[in-house]
Amino acid sequence: MKKQLLIIITCFLLLCLFMASCEKGSTDVTTTDSDESTTNTSSDGTHSHVYGEWITLADATCQQTGTKVCVCSCGNQKTETIEKKPCHYANDVCTMCHTKKPTTFVPDYTEGEENIVGSDNANFGFTAQSDYLYYANQNKIEKIKRNGSAHQSVYTVSSGSLCNINVIGDWIYFYCKDSTTAKSYIAKVKTDGSGFEKLVSSINVWEMLVVNNIVYYTTVTQNWEYTEYAKDIFPLYSLSVNGGTPKQIQDGAVSYLTADGTYLYYSHTTNNDKTTVCRIKHSNAKKDILLQNITTVNLTLENSKLYFFVENIYEPETFTLASISVNGGGYTTYGNMFCDPNLFHVIGDKAYFIGSAPLSENNPEPEYGLTEYSLTTKKFKLIREGEYVEFVGVFDLLIFQPTVFGKFNTIEIYTPSTGAFKKLKVS
């Protein structure tokens, strides 16, 4: 009995000791709501801001940033900027800004095959680069591979007609002739149709040739009005391919622009109606006169020589084919021919023109049409018969123009190296 009583007393004492220990270790604790918006006040009465969740005031888009705010229960608030969003595309159009999805630019040429000179003819709407032909079809720039594949409409203008097509690397340069000079302009666009940019406006262009980073062009008044022909008609200008202020580098009567990587070559009619053949260096526009006091027509560059026709004042429509070195001198004649001197191109050692061998007792009715003339053998060869054949010489090709005006559905090319004709469907 005594033993049981001792156990009870011992347990009672231990319980009292444990309760005393709990009371001694306790402190006063102020609890807060788990919600962050609850005000936090310290024991000394100092307030610390506790902000609630962020609230969006203005959504961010791909065009502009947004705004969000969070507020403390005391009324204080914080504001932050929401970064712009990337464009979100559906069917290749952004649902926010409605712009077309950009595509990765793919050049039309293998590296090292891009043009230095934009065209082989400064007055027509055809040119070539690497495997592609580029041409103006009314208000459109189109391109197609030489084998007839990959036809594409590259760029369309809303008003006017296009001509003077030049291609240098990734860019197509062109002249848009509108209803008035004030609406006409020179522009550029990438070969995939992107990056359109006007270079100069309110201009009436006749010939245009792009070389490296320079646009050369001649102008004419809208009504062909002039005081002095040899000064007022066809003055020559240069312009950066990035735009800016044009610079006049030669007074009027400049024609038949052609070029290599170092010089621009052209004919200049003087006040006595004689023609001088000139060149200007791209780097400094210093002019050299290569040939003078002779009436020349047309000018084409091949194998470091300038080829042209010389008028025969005693036999109308009969011209002498001649050449000089690109440095001047070395004047050489190759023979006479009955021809239209404005349709003329030289590829290798062959000259191509619309005409025939000259009339003679042995040749009273020569075959007329696209004619090939060997500069070495002096022999004529009819390539295509026809009085109204028209073609454009484009580097190593001849392109037969389907029509000068209006939309066309086919073009035809002739490759002198193979002697083959090929029709390309472009509709």
C-alpha positions as a Markdown table, in Angstrom:
| # | Residue | x | y | z |
|---|---|---|---|---|
| 1 | Met | 0.0 | 0.0 | 0.0 |
| 2 | Lys | 2.8 | 2.3 | 0.9 |
| 3 | Lys | 4.6 | 1.5 | -2.3 |
| 4 | Gln | 1.5 | 2.4 | -4.4 |
| 5 | Leu | 1.1 | 5.7 | -2.6 |
| 6 | Leu | 4.8 | 6.5 | -3.3 |
| 7 | Ile | 4.2 | 6.0 | -7.0 |
| 8 | Ile | 1.2 | 8.3 | -7.1 |
| 9 | Ile | 3.0 | 11.1 | -5.3 |
| 10 | Thr | 6.0 | 10.7 | -7.7 |
| 11 | Cys | 3.8 | 11.0 | -10.8 |
| 12 | Phe | 2.0 | 14.1 | -9.3 |
| 13 | Leu | 5.3 | 15.9 | -8.8 |
| 14 | Leu | 6.5 | 15.1 | -12.3 |
| 15 | Leu | 3.3 | 16.5 | -13.8 |
| 16 | Cys | 3.6 | 19.7 | -11.8 |
| 17 | Leu | 7.2 | 20.1 | -12.9 |
| 18 | Phe | 6.3 | 19.6 | -16.6 |
| 19 | Met | 3.4 | 22.2 | -16.5 |
| 20 | Ala | 5.8 | 24.7 | -14.8 |
| 21 | Ser | 8.3 | 24.2 | -17.6 |
| 22 | Cys | 5.7 | 24.9 | -20.4 |
| 23 | Glu | 4.6 | 28.2 | -18.7 |
| 24 | Lys | 8.2 | 29.3 | -18.4 |
| 25 | Gly | 9.1 | 28.7 | -22.1 |
| 26 | Ser | 6.0 | 30.4 | -23.6 |
| 27 | Thr | 6.0 | 33.9 | -25.4 |
| 28 | Asp | 3.3 | 36.2 | -26.8 |
| 29 | Val | 2.8 | 35.5 | -30.6 |
| 30 | Thr | 0.7 | 37.8 | -33.0 |
| 31 | Thr | -0.6 | 35.7 | -35.9 |
| 32 | Thr | -1.2 | 37.1 | -39.4 |
| 33 | Asp | -3.5 | 35.9 | -42.2 |
| 34 | Ser | -1.7 | 33.8 | -44.8 |
| 35 | Asp | -3.0 | 36.3 | -47.5 |
| 36 | Glu | -0.1 | 38.6 | -48.6 |
| 37 | Ser | -2.4 | 41.6 | -48.8 |
| 38 | Thr | -2.7 | 41.6 | -44.9 |
| 39 | Thr | -0.9 | 44.6 | -43.3 |
| 40 | Asn | 2.2 | 43.6 | -41.4 |
| 41 | Thr | 2.8 | 45.8 | -38.3 |
| 42 | Ser | 5.9 | 45.2 | -36.1 |
| 43 | Ser | 5.9 | 45.4 | -32.3 |
| 44 | Asp | 7.2 | 49.0 | -32.5 |
| 45 | Gly | 4.3 | 50.0 | -34.7 |
| 46 | Thr | 6.3 | 50.4 | -38.0 |
| 47 | His | 4.3 | 49.5 | -41.2 |
| 48 | Ser | 5.8 | 47.2 | -43.8 |
| 49 | His | 4.1 | 46.9 | -47.2 |
| 50 | Val | 2.8 | 43.6 | -48.2 |
| 51 | Tyr | 1.5 | 43.6 | -51.7 |
| 52 | Gly | -1.2 | 41.5 | -53.3 |
| 53 | Glu | -1.3 | 39.7 | -56.6 |
| 54 | Trp | -0.4 | 41.5 | -59.8 |
| 55 | Ile | -3.3 | 43.0 | -61.8 |
| 56 | Thr | -2.9 | 43.6 | -65.6 |
| 57 | Leu | -3.9 | 47.1 | -66.6 |
| 58 | Ala | -2.9 | 46.9 | -70.3 |
| 59 | Asp | -2.0 | 43.8 | -72.2 |
| 60 | Ala | 1.3 | 43.6 | -74.1 |
| 61 | Thr | 1.2 | 43.0 | -77.8 |
| 62 | Cys | 3.9 | 42.5 | -80.5 |
| 63 | Gln | 3.7 | 46.3 | -81.1 |
| 64 | Gln | 3.7 | 47.8 | -77.6 |
| 65 | Thr | 4.5 | 47.0 | -74.0 |
| 66 | Gly | 1.8 | 46.4 | -71.3 |
| 67 | Thr | 1.4 | 47.5 | -67.7 |
| 68 | Lys | 0.6 | 45.6 | -64.4 |
| 69 | Val | 0.1 | 46.9 | -60.8 |
| 70 | Cys | 0.0 | 45.4 | -57.3 |
| 71 | Val | -1.5 | 47.1 | -54.3 |
| 72 | Cys | -0.9 | 47.1 | -50.5 |
| 73 | Ser | -3.9 | 47.2 | -48.1 |
| 74 | Cys | -2.7 | 50.7 | -47.1 |
| 75 | Gly | -3.3 | 51.9 | -50.6 |
| 76 | Asn | 0.3 | 52.0 | -51.8 |
| 77 | Gln | 0.9 | 50.4 | -55.2 |
| 78 | Lys | 3.7 | 49.2 | -57.5 |
| 79 | Thr | 3.6 | 49.4 | -61.3 |
| 80 | Glu | 5.7 | 47.4 | -63.8 |
| 81 | Thr | 6.1 | 47.1 | -67.6 |
| 82 | Ile | 5.1 | 43.9 | -69.3 |
| 83 | Glu | 7.5 | 43.1 | -72.2 |
| 84 | Lys | 6.3 | 43.0 | -75.8 |
| 85 | Lys | 5.1 | 39.6 | -77.0 |
| 86 | Pro | 6.4 | 37.9 | -80.1 |
| 87 | Cys | 4.1 | 37.9 | -83.1 |
| 88 | His | 1.5 | 35.1 | -83.1 |
| 89 | Tyr | 0.8 | 33.8 | -86.6 |
| 90 | Ala | -2.2 | 32.1 | -88.1 |
| 91 | Asn | -2.1 | 31.4 | -91.8 |
| 92 | Asp | 1.2 | 33.3 | -91.9 |
| 93 | Val | -0.4 | 36.5 | -90.7 |
| 94 | Cys | 0.1 | 37.9 | -87.1 |
| 95 | Thr | -3.2 | 37.9 | -85.2 |
| 96 | Met | -2.1 | 41.1 | -83.4 |
| 97 | Cys | -0.4 | 43.4 | -85.9 |
| 98 | His | -1.8 | 41.7 | -89.0 |
| 99 | Thr | 1.6 | 41.7 | -90.8 |
| 100 | Lys | 2.8 | 38.8 | -93.0 |
| 101 | Lys | 5.1 | 36.3 | -91.4 |
| 102 | Pro | 8.7 | 37.0 | -92.5 |
| 103 | Thr | 10.5 | 34.4 | -94.5 |
| 104 | Thr | 14.1 | 33.5 | -94.6 |
| 105 | Phe | 15.7 | 35.2 | -97.6 |
| 106 | Val | 17.2 | 32.7 | -100.1 |
| 107 | Pro | 19.5 | 34.2 | -102.8 |
| 108 | Asp | 18.9 | 33.3 | -106.4 |
| 109 | Tyr | 22.5 | 32.7 | -107.1 |
| 110 | Thr | 25.5 | 30.6 | -105.9 |
| 111 | Glu | 28.0 | 32.7 | -104.1 |
| 112 | Gly | 30.4 | 34.2 | -106.6 |
| 113 | Glu | 27.9 | 34.2 | -109.4 |
| 114 | Glu | 26.2 | 37.5 | -108.6 |
| 115 | Asn | 26.2 | 40.4 | -111.1 |
| 116 | Ile | 28.6 | 43.3 | -110.9 |
| 117 | Val | 26.7 | 45.0 | -113.7 |
| 118 | Gly | 23.0 | 44.9 | -113.4 |
| 119 | Ser | 22.0 | 44.5 | -117.1 |
| 120 | Asp | 23.5 | 44.1 | -120.5 |
| 121 | Asn | 21.0 | 46.6 | -121.9 |
| 122 | Ala | 20.2 | 49.9 | -120.2 |
| 123 | Asn | 16.9 | 50.5 | -122.0 |
| 124 | Phe | 14.8 | 47.3 | -121.7 |
| 125 | Gly | 13.0 | 45.3 | -119.1 |
| 126 | Phe | 15.0 | 42.1 | -119.2 |
| 127 | Thr | 18.1 | 40.9 | -117.4 |
| 128 | Ala | 19.7 | 37.8 | -116.0 |
| 129 | Gln | 21.7 | 36.6 | -113.0 |
| 130 | Ser | 23.1 | 33.1 | -112.6 |
| 131 | Asp | 20.3 | 30.7 | -113.4 |
| 132 | Tyr | 17.4 | 33.2 | -113.4 |
| 133 | Leu | 15.9 | 35.6 | -115.9 |
| 134 | Tyr | 14.2 | 38.7 | -114.6 |
| 135 | Tyr | 11.8 | 40.9 | -116.6 |
| 136 | Ala | 9.0 | 43.5 | -116.5 |
| 137 | Asn | 5.6 | 42.4 | -117.4 |
| 138 | Gln | 3.5 | 45.6 | -117.4 |
| 139 | Asn | 3.2 | 46.5 | -113.7 |
| 140 | Lys | 4.9 | 43.3 | -112.4 |
| 141 | Ile | 8.5 | 42.1 | -112.0 |
| 142 | Glu | 8.7 | 38.4 | -112.7 |
| 143 | Lys | 11.5 | 35.8 | -112.7 |
| 144 | Ile | 11.9 | 32.4 | -114.1 |
| 145 | Lys | 14.8 | 29.9 | -114.4 |
| 146 | Arg | 16.4 | 29.4 | -117.8 |
| 147 | Asn | 15.0 | 25.9 | -118.0 |
| 148 | Gly | 11.4 | 27.3 | -117.6 |
| 149 | Ser | 10.9 | 26.2 | -114.0 |
| 150 | Ala | 10.4 | 28.3 | -110.8 |
| 151 | His | 8.3 | 31.0 | -112.4 |
| 152 | Gln | 7.3 | 33.6 | -109.9 |
| 153 | Ser | 5.7 | 37.1 | -109.7 |
| 154 | Val | 8.2 | 39.0 | -107.5 |
| 155 | Tyr | 6.7 | 42.4 | -107.1 |
| 156 | Thr | 3.6 | 44.4 | -108.3 |
| 157 | Val | 3.3 | 48.2 | -108.4 |
| 158 | Ser | -0.2 | 49.7 | -107.9 |
| 159 | Ser | 0.2 | 52.2 | -110.7 |
| 160 | Gly | 2.4 | 52.6 | -113.7 |
| 161 | Ser | 4.5 | 50.3 | -115.9 |
| 162 | Leu | 8.0 | 48.9 | -115.2 |
| 163 | Cys | 11.2 | 48.9 | -117.2 |
| 164 | Asn | 15.0 | 49.3 | -117.0 |
| 165 | Ile | 15.3 | 46.1 | -114.9 |
| 166 | Asn | 18.7 | 45.6 | -113.3 |
| 167 | Val | 19.8 | 42.9 | -110.8 |
| 168 | Ile | 22.8 | 43.1 | -108.5 |
| 169 | Gly | 23.1 | 40.3 | -106.0 |
| 170 | Asp | 20.0 | 40.2 | -103.8 |
| 171 | Trp | 18.4 | 43.4 | -105.3 |
| 172 | Ile | 16.3 | 44.2 | -108.3 |
| 173 | Tyr | 16.5 | 47.9 | -109.4 |
| 174 | Phe | 13.9 | 49.3 | -111.7 |
| 175 | Tyr | 12.1 | 52.4 | -113.1 |
| 176 | Cys | 8.4 | 52.8 | -112.7 |
| 177 | Lys | 6.9 | 55.1 | -115.3 |
| 178 | Asp | 3.6 | 56.5 | -114.3 |
| 179 | Ser | 1.1 | 58.8 | -115.9 |
| 180 | Thr | 3.2 | 61.9 | -115.0 |
| 181 | Thr | 6.8 | 62.6 | -114.2 |
| 182 | Ala | 5.8 | 63.6 | -110.7 |
| 183 | Lys | 4.5 | 60.1 | -110.0 |
| 184 | Ser | 7.4 | 58.2 | -111.7 |
| 185 | Tyr | 10.4 | 56.9 | -109.7 |
| 186 | Ile | 13.4 | 54.6 | -109.4 |
| 187 | Ala | 13.2 | 51.9 | -106.8 |
| 188 | Lys | 14.6 | 48.7 | -105.6 |
| 189 | Val | 13.2 | 45.4 | -104.1 |
| 190 | Lys | 14.8 | 42.2 | -103.1 |
| 191 | Thr | 14.7 | 39.2 | -105.4 |
| 192 | Asp | 12.1 | 37.6 | -103.1 |
| 193 | Gly | 9.8 | 40.7 | -103.3 |
| 194 | Ser | 10.7 | 42.1 | -99.8 |
| 195 | Gly | 12.4 | 45.3 | -98.8 |
| 196 | Phe | 10.8 | 47.7 | -101.4 |
| 197 | Glu | 12.3 | 51.2 | -101.3 |
| 198 | Lys | 12.1 | 54.2 | -103.5 |
| 199 | Leu | 15.4 | 55.7 | -104.3 |
| 200 | Val | 14.4 | 58.9 | -106.2 |
| 201 | Ser | 11.0 | 60.3 | -107.3 |
| 202 | Ser | 9.6 | 62.7 | -109.8 |
| 203 | Ile | 11.9 | 61.6 | -112.6 |
| 204 | Asn | 11.5 | 60.6 | -116.3 |
| 205 | Val | 14.2 | 58.0 | -117.0 |
| 206 | Trp | 15.4 | 56.9 | -120.4 |
| 207 | Glu | 18.3 | 54.6 | -119.8 |
| 208 | Met | 19.4 | 53.1 | -116.5 |
| 209 | Leu | 22.3 | 50.9 | -115.6 |
| 210 | Val | 23.4 | 49.7 | -112.1 |
| 211 | Val | 27.0 | 48.9 | -111.4 |
| 212 | Asn | 28.1 | 47.7 | -108.0 |
| 213 | Asn | 26.7 | 50.4 | -105.6 |
| 214 | Ile | 25.9 | 53.1 | -108.3 |
| 215 | Val | 22.7 | 53.7 | -110.3 |
| 216 | Tyr | 23.5 | 55.5 | -113.6 |
| 217 | Tyr | 20.6 | 56.9 | -115.6 |
| 218 | Thr | 19.7 | 59.5 | -118.2 |
| 219 | Thr | 16.6 | 61.6 | -118.2 |
| 220 | Val | 14.3 | 63.3 | -120.7 |
| 221 | Thr | 11.6 | 65.9 | -120.3 |
| 222 | Gln | 8.1 | 64.6 | -120.4 |
| 223 | Asn | 7.3 | 66.3 | -123.7 |
| 224 | Trp | 10.8 | 66.1 | -125.1 |
| 225 | Glu | 11.1 | 69.8 | -125.0 |
| 226 | Tyr | 14.6 | 71.2 | -125.1 |
| 227 | Thr | 16.6 | 74.4 | -126.0 |
| 228 | Glu | 19.8 | 72.7 | -127.0 |
| 229 | Tyr | 19.6 | 69.0 | -127.8 |
| 230 | Ala | 23.2 | 68.2 | -127.0 |
| 231 | Lys | 22.8 | 69.6 | -123.5 |
| 232 | Asp | 19.1 | 69.3 | -122.5 |
| 233 | Ile | 18.2 | 65.8 | -123.7 |
| 234 | Phe | 19.6 | 62.7 | -121.9 |
| 235 | Pro | 21.9 | 64.2 | -119.3 |
| 236 | Leu | 23.7 | 61.6 | -117.2 |
| 237 | Tyr | 23.2 | 61.2 | -113.5 |
| 238 | Ser | 24.6 | 58.9 | -110.7 |
| 239 | Leu | 22.8 | 57.9 | -107.5 |
| 240 | Ser | 23.8 | 55.6 | -104.6 |
| 241 | Val | 21.9 | 52.3 | -104.5 |
| 242 | Asn | 20.9 | 53.4 | -101.0 |
| 243 | Gly | 19.2 | 56.6 | -102.3 |
| 244 | Gly | 20.2 | 60.2 | -101.5 |
| 245 | Thr | 20.8 | 63.1 | -103.8 |
| 246 | Pro | 21.5 | 62.4 | -107.5 |
| 247 | Lys | 24.6 | 63.9 | -109.1 |
| 248 | Gln | 24.8 | 65.1 | -112.7 |
| 249 | Ile | 28.0 | 63.9 | -114.2 |
| 250 | Gln | 27.5 | 64.7 | -117.9 |
| 251 | Asp | 25.3 | 67.1 | -119.8 |
| 252 | Gly | 22.9 | 65.9 | -122.5 |
| 253 | Ala | 22.8 | 63.6 | -125.4 |
| 254 | Val | 24.3 | 60.6 | -123.5 |
| 255 | Ser | 23.2 | 57.2 | -124.8 |
| 256 | Tyr | 24.0 | 53.4 | -125.0 |
| 257 | Leu | 25.2 | 53.0 | -121.4 |
| 258 | Thr | 27.3 | 49.9 | -120.9 |
| 259 | Ala | 29.9 | 49.0 | -118.2 |
| 260 | Asp | 32.4 | 46.7 | -116.5 |
| 261 | Gly | 33.5 | 46.7 | -112.9 |
| 262 | Thr | 35.8 | 49.7 | -113.4 |
| 263 | Tyr | 34.2 | 52.0 | -115.9 |
| 264 | Leu | 30.9 | 53.2 | -117.4 |
| 265 | Tyr | 31.1 | 53.6 | -121.2 |
| 266 | Tyr | 28.7 | 55.7 | -123.3 |
| 267 | Ser | 28.2 | 57.7 | -126.4 |
| 268 | His | 27.9 | 61.5 | -126.2 |
| 269 | Thr | 26.6 | 63.5 | -129.1 |
| 270 | Thr | 28.2 | 66.9 | -129.4 |
| 271 | Asn | 26.8 | 70.2 | -130.8 |
| 272 | Asn | 28.1 | 69.4 | -134.3 |
| 273 | Asp | 26.1 | 66.1 | -134.2 |
| 274 | Lys | 29.3 | 64.1 | -134.0 |
| 275 | Thr | 29.6 | 61.3 | -131.5 |
| 276 | Thr | 32.3 | 60.8 | -128.9 |
| 277 | Val | 32.7 | 57.5 | -127.1 |
| 278 | Cys | 33.6 | 58.2 | -123.5 |
| 279 | Arg | 34.2 | 56.4 | -120.2 |
| 280 | Ile | 33.9 | 57.4 | -116.6 |
| 281 | Lys | 35.6 | 55.7 | -113.7 |
| 282 | His | 33.1 | 54.6 | -111.0 |
| 283 | Ser | 35.4 | 55.6 | -108.2 |
| 284 | Asn | 35.9 | 59.3 | -109.2 |
| 285 | Ala | 33.7 | 60.0 | -112.3 |
| 286 | Lys | 36.8 | 61.2 | -114.2 |
| 287 | Lys | 35.9 | 61.2 | -117.9 |
| 288 | Asp | 38.2 | 59.9 | -120.7 |
| 289 | Ile | 37.3 | 60.4 | -124.4 |
| 290 | Leu | 38.1 | 57.1 | -126.3 |
| 291 | Leu | 36.9 | 58.0 | -129.8 |
| 292 | Gln | 35.7 | 61.2 | -131.4 |
| 293 | Asn | 34.6 | 62.9 | -134.6 |
| 294 | Ile | 32.8 | 59.8 | -135.9 |
| 295 | Thr | 29.1 | 59.1 | -136.1 |
| 296 | Thr | 28.6 | 55.9 | -134.0 |
| 297 | Val | 25.3 | 54.1 | -133.3 |
| 298 | Asn | 24.8 | 51.7 | -130.3 |
| 299 | Leu | 27.5 | 50.4 | -128.0 |
| 300 | Thr | 28.1 | 47.0 | -126.6 |
| 301 | Leu | 30.9 | 45.6 | -124.5 |
| 302 | Glu | 32.5 | 42.1 | -125.0 |
| 303 | Asn | 36.0 | 40.7 | -124.5 |
| 304 | Ser | 37.4 | 44.1 | -123.3 |
| 305 | Lys | 36.3 | 45.7 | -126.6 |
| 306 | Leu | 33.5 | 48.2 | -127.3 |
| 307 | Tyr | 31.6 | 47.3 | -130.5 |
| 308 | Phe | 29.4 | 49.8 | -132.4 |
| 309 | Phe | 28.0 | 50.6 | -135.9 |
| 310 | Val | 29.3 | 53.5 | -137.9 |
| 311 | Glu | 26.9 | 55.3 | -140.2 |
| 312 | Asn | 27.4 | 55.3 | -144.0 |
| 313 | Ile | 26.0 | 58.7 | -145.2 |
| 314 | Tyr | 26.0 | 57.5 | -148.8 |
| 315 | Glu | 24.1 | 54.3 | -148.2 |
| 316 | Pro | 21.2 | 54.6 | -145.8 |
| 317 | Glu | 20.5 | 51.6 | -143.6 |
| 318 | Thr | 24.0 | 50.3 | -144.4 |
| 319 | Phe | 26.4 | 50.4 | -141.4 |
| 320 | Thr | 30.0 | 49.4 | -140.8 |
| 321 | Leu | 30.6 | 47.2 | -137.7 |
| 322 | Ala | 33.6 | 48.4 | -135.8 |
| 323 | Ser | 35.3 | 48.2 | -132.4 |
| 324 | Ile | 37.9 | 49.9 | -130.2 |
| 325 | Ser | 39.7 | 48.8 | -127.0 |
| 326 | Val | 38.1 | 49.7 | -123.7 |
| 327 | Asn | 41.2 | 51.9 | -123.2 |
| 328 | Gly | 40.8 | 53.6 | -126.5 |
| 329 | Gly | 42.7 | 52.9 | -129.7 |
| 330 | Gly | 42.8 | 49.7 | -131.7 |
| 331 | Tyr | 40.0 | 50.9 | -134.1 |
| 332 | Thr | 39.0 | 47.9 | -136.2 |
| 333 | Thr | 36.3 | 47.4 | -138.8 |
| 334 | Tyr | 34.6 | 44.1 | -139.5 |
| 335 | Gly | 32.5 | 44.7 | -142.6 |
| 336 | Asn | 29.3 | 46.3 | -143.8 |
| 337 | Met | 25.8 | 45.1 | -143.2 |
| 338 | Phe | 22.2 | 46.2 | -143.8 |
| 339 | Cys | 20.6 | 46.4 | -140.4 |
| 340 | Asp | 18.7 | 48.1 | -137.6 |
| 341 | Pro | 21.7 | 49.3 | -135.5 |
| 342 | Asn | 19.6 | 49.6 | -132.4 |
| 343 | Leu | 19.0 | 45.9 | -132.1 |
| 344 | Phe | 22.6 | 44.7 | -131.6 |
| 345 | His | 24.5 | 42.4 | -129.3 |
| 346 | Val | 27.9 | 40.7 | -129.3 |
| 347 | Ile | 28.6 | 37.3 | -127.6 |
| 348 | Gly | 32.0 | 35.9 | -127.9 |
| 349 | Asp | 33.2 | 36.4 | -131.5 |
| 350 | Lys | 29.6 | 36.6 | -132.9 |
| 351 | Ala | 27.6 | 39.8 | -133.5 |
| 352 | Tyr | 23.8 | 39.6 | -133.6 |
| 353 | Phe | 21.5 | 42.1 | -135.3 |
| 354 | Ile | 18.3 | 42.5 | -137.2 |
| 355 | Gly | 19.1 | 42.8 | -140.8 |
| 356 | Ser | 21.1 | 41.0 | -143.5 |
| 357 | Ala | 24.2 | 41.0 | -145.6 |
| 358 | Pro | 24.5 | 44.2 | -147.6 |
| 359 | Leu | 22.8 | 44.4 | -151.0 |
| 360 | Ser | 25.1 | 43.6 | -153.9 |
| 361 | Glu | 25.0 | 42.2 | -157.4 |
| 362 | Asn | 25.7 | 38.8 | -156.0 |
| 363 | Asn | 23.2 | 39.2 | -153.2 |
| 364 | Pro | 20.2 | 41.2 | -154.7 |
| 365 | Glu | 17.7 | 39.8 | -152.2 |
| 366 | Pro | 19.4 | 39.0 | -148.9 |
| 367 | Glu | 17.5 | 37.0 | -146.3 |
| 368 | Tyr | 16.3 | 39.5 | -143.6 |
| 369 | Gly | 15.9 | 38.7 | -139.9 |
| 370 | Leu | 17.9 | 37.9 | -136.8 |
| 371 | Thr | 21.4 | 37.5 | -138.3 |
| 372 | Glu | 24.6 | 36.1 | -136.8 |
| 373 | Tyr | 27.8 | 37.6 | -138.1 |
| 374 | Ser | 31.2 | 36.0 | -137.3 |
| 375 | Leu | 33.8 | 38.6 | -136.5 |
| 376 | Thr | 36.6 | 36.2 | -137.5 |
| 377 | Thr | 35.2 | 34.5 | -140.7 |
| 378 | Lys | 33.1 | 37.5 | -141.7 |
| 379 | Lys | 30.2 | 35.1 | -142.7 |
| 380 | Phe | 26.5 | 35.9 | -142.2 |
| 381 | Lys | 24.0 | 33.3 | -140.9 |
| 382 | Leu | 20.3 | 33.8 | -140.7 |
| 383 | Ile | 19.0 | 32.7 | -137.3 |
| 384 | Arg | 15.4 | 33.6 | -137.6 |
| 385 | Glu | 13.7 | 35.1 | -140.6 |
| 386 | Gly | 11.3 | 38.0 | -140.3 |
| 387 | Glu | 11.1 | 41.7 | -140.8 |
| 388 | Tyr | 9.6 | 42.5 | -137.4 |
| 389 | Val | 11.8 | 40.3 | -135.2 |
| 390 | Glu | 12.8 | 42.1 | -132.0 |
| 391 | Phe | 15.3 | 40.8 | -129.4 |
| 392 | Val | 17.2 | 41.9 | -126.3 |
| 393 | Gly | 20.8 | 40.8 | -125.7 |
| 394 | Val | 21.2 | 39.7 | -122.1 |
| 395 | Phe | 24.8 | 38.7 | -121.3 |
| 396 | Asp | 25.1 | 35.2 | -123.0 |
| 397 | Leu | 21.5 | 35.0 | -124.2 |
| 398 | Leu | 19.2 | 36.6 | -126.8 |
| 399 | Ile | 15.6 | 37.1 | -125.6 |
| 400 | Phe | 12.9 | 37.6 | -128.1 |
| 401 | Gln | 10.4 | 40.1 | -126.9 |
| 402 | Pro | 6.8 | 38.8 | -127.3 |
| 403 | Thr | 5.5 | 42.4 | -127.4 |
| 404 | Val | 6.8 | 45.8 | -126.5 |
| 405 | Phe | 3.5 | 46.8 | -124.9 |
| 406 | Gly | 1.0 | 44.8 | -123.0 |
| 407 | Lys | 1.0 | 41.6 | -120.9 |
| 408 | Phe | 2.6 | 38.5 | -122.4 |
| 409 | Asn | 2.3 | 34.8 | -121.5 |
| 410 | Thr | 5.5 | 33.4 | -123.1 |
| 411 | Ile | 9.1 | 34.6 | -123.8 |
| 412 | Glu | 11.6 | 32.9 | -126.0 |
| 413 | Ile | 15.3 | 32.6 | -125.5 |
| 414 | Tyr | 18.1 | 31.7 | -127.8 |
| 415 | Thr | 21.4 | 30.3 | -126.5 |
| 416 | Pro | 24.2 | 30.9 | -129.0 |
| 417 | Ser | 26.5 | 28.4 | -127.4 |
| 418 | Thr | 24.1 | 25.6 | -128.2 |
| 419 | Gly | 22.1 | 27.2 | -131.0 |
| 420 | Ala | 18.9 | 26.2 | -129.3 |
| 421 | Phe | 15.6 | 28.1 | -129.0 |
| 422 | Lys | 13.4 | 27.6 | -126.0 |
| 423 | Lys | 9.9 | 29.0 | -125.2 |
| 424 | Leu | 9.2 | 29.7 | -121.5 |
| 425 | Lys | 5.6 | 29.9 | -120.3 |
| 426 | Val | 5.2 | 32.8 | -117.9 |
| 427 | Ser | 1.4 | 33.0 | -117.4 |
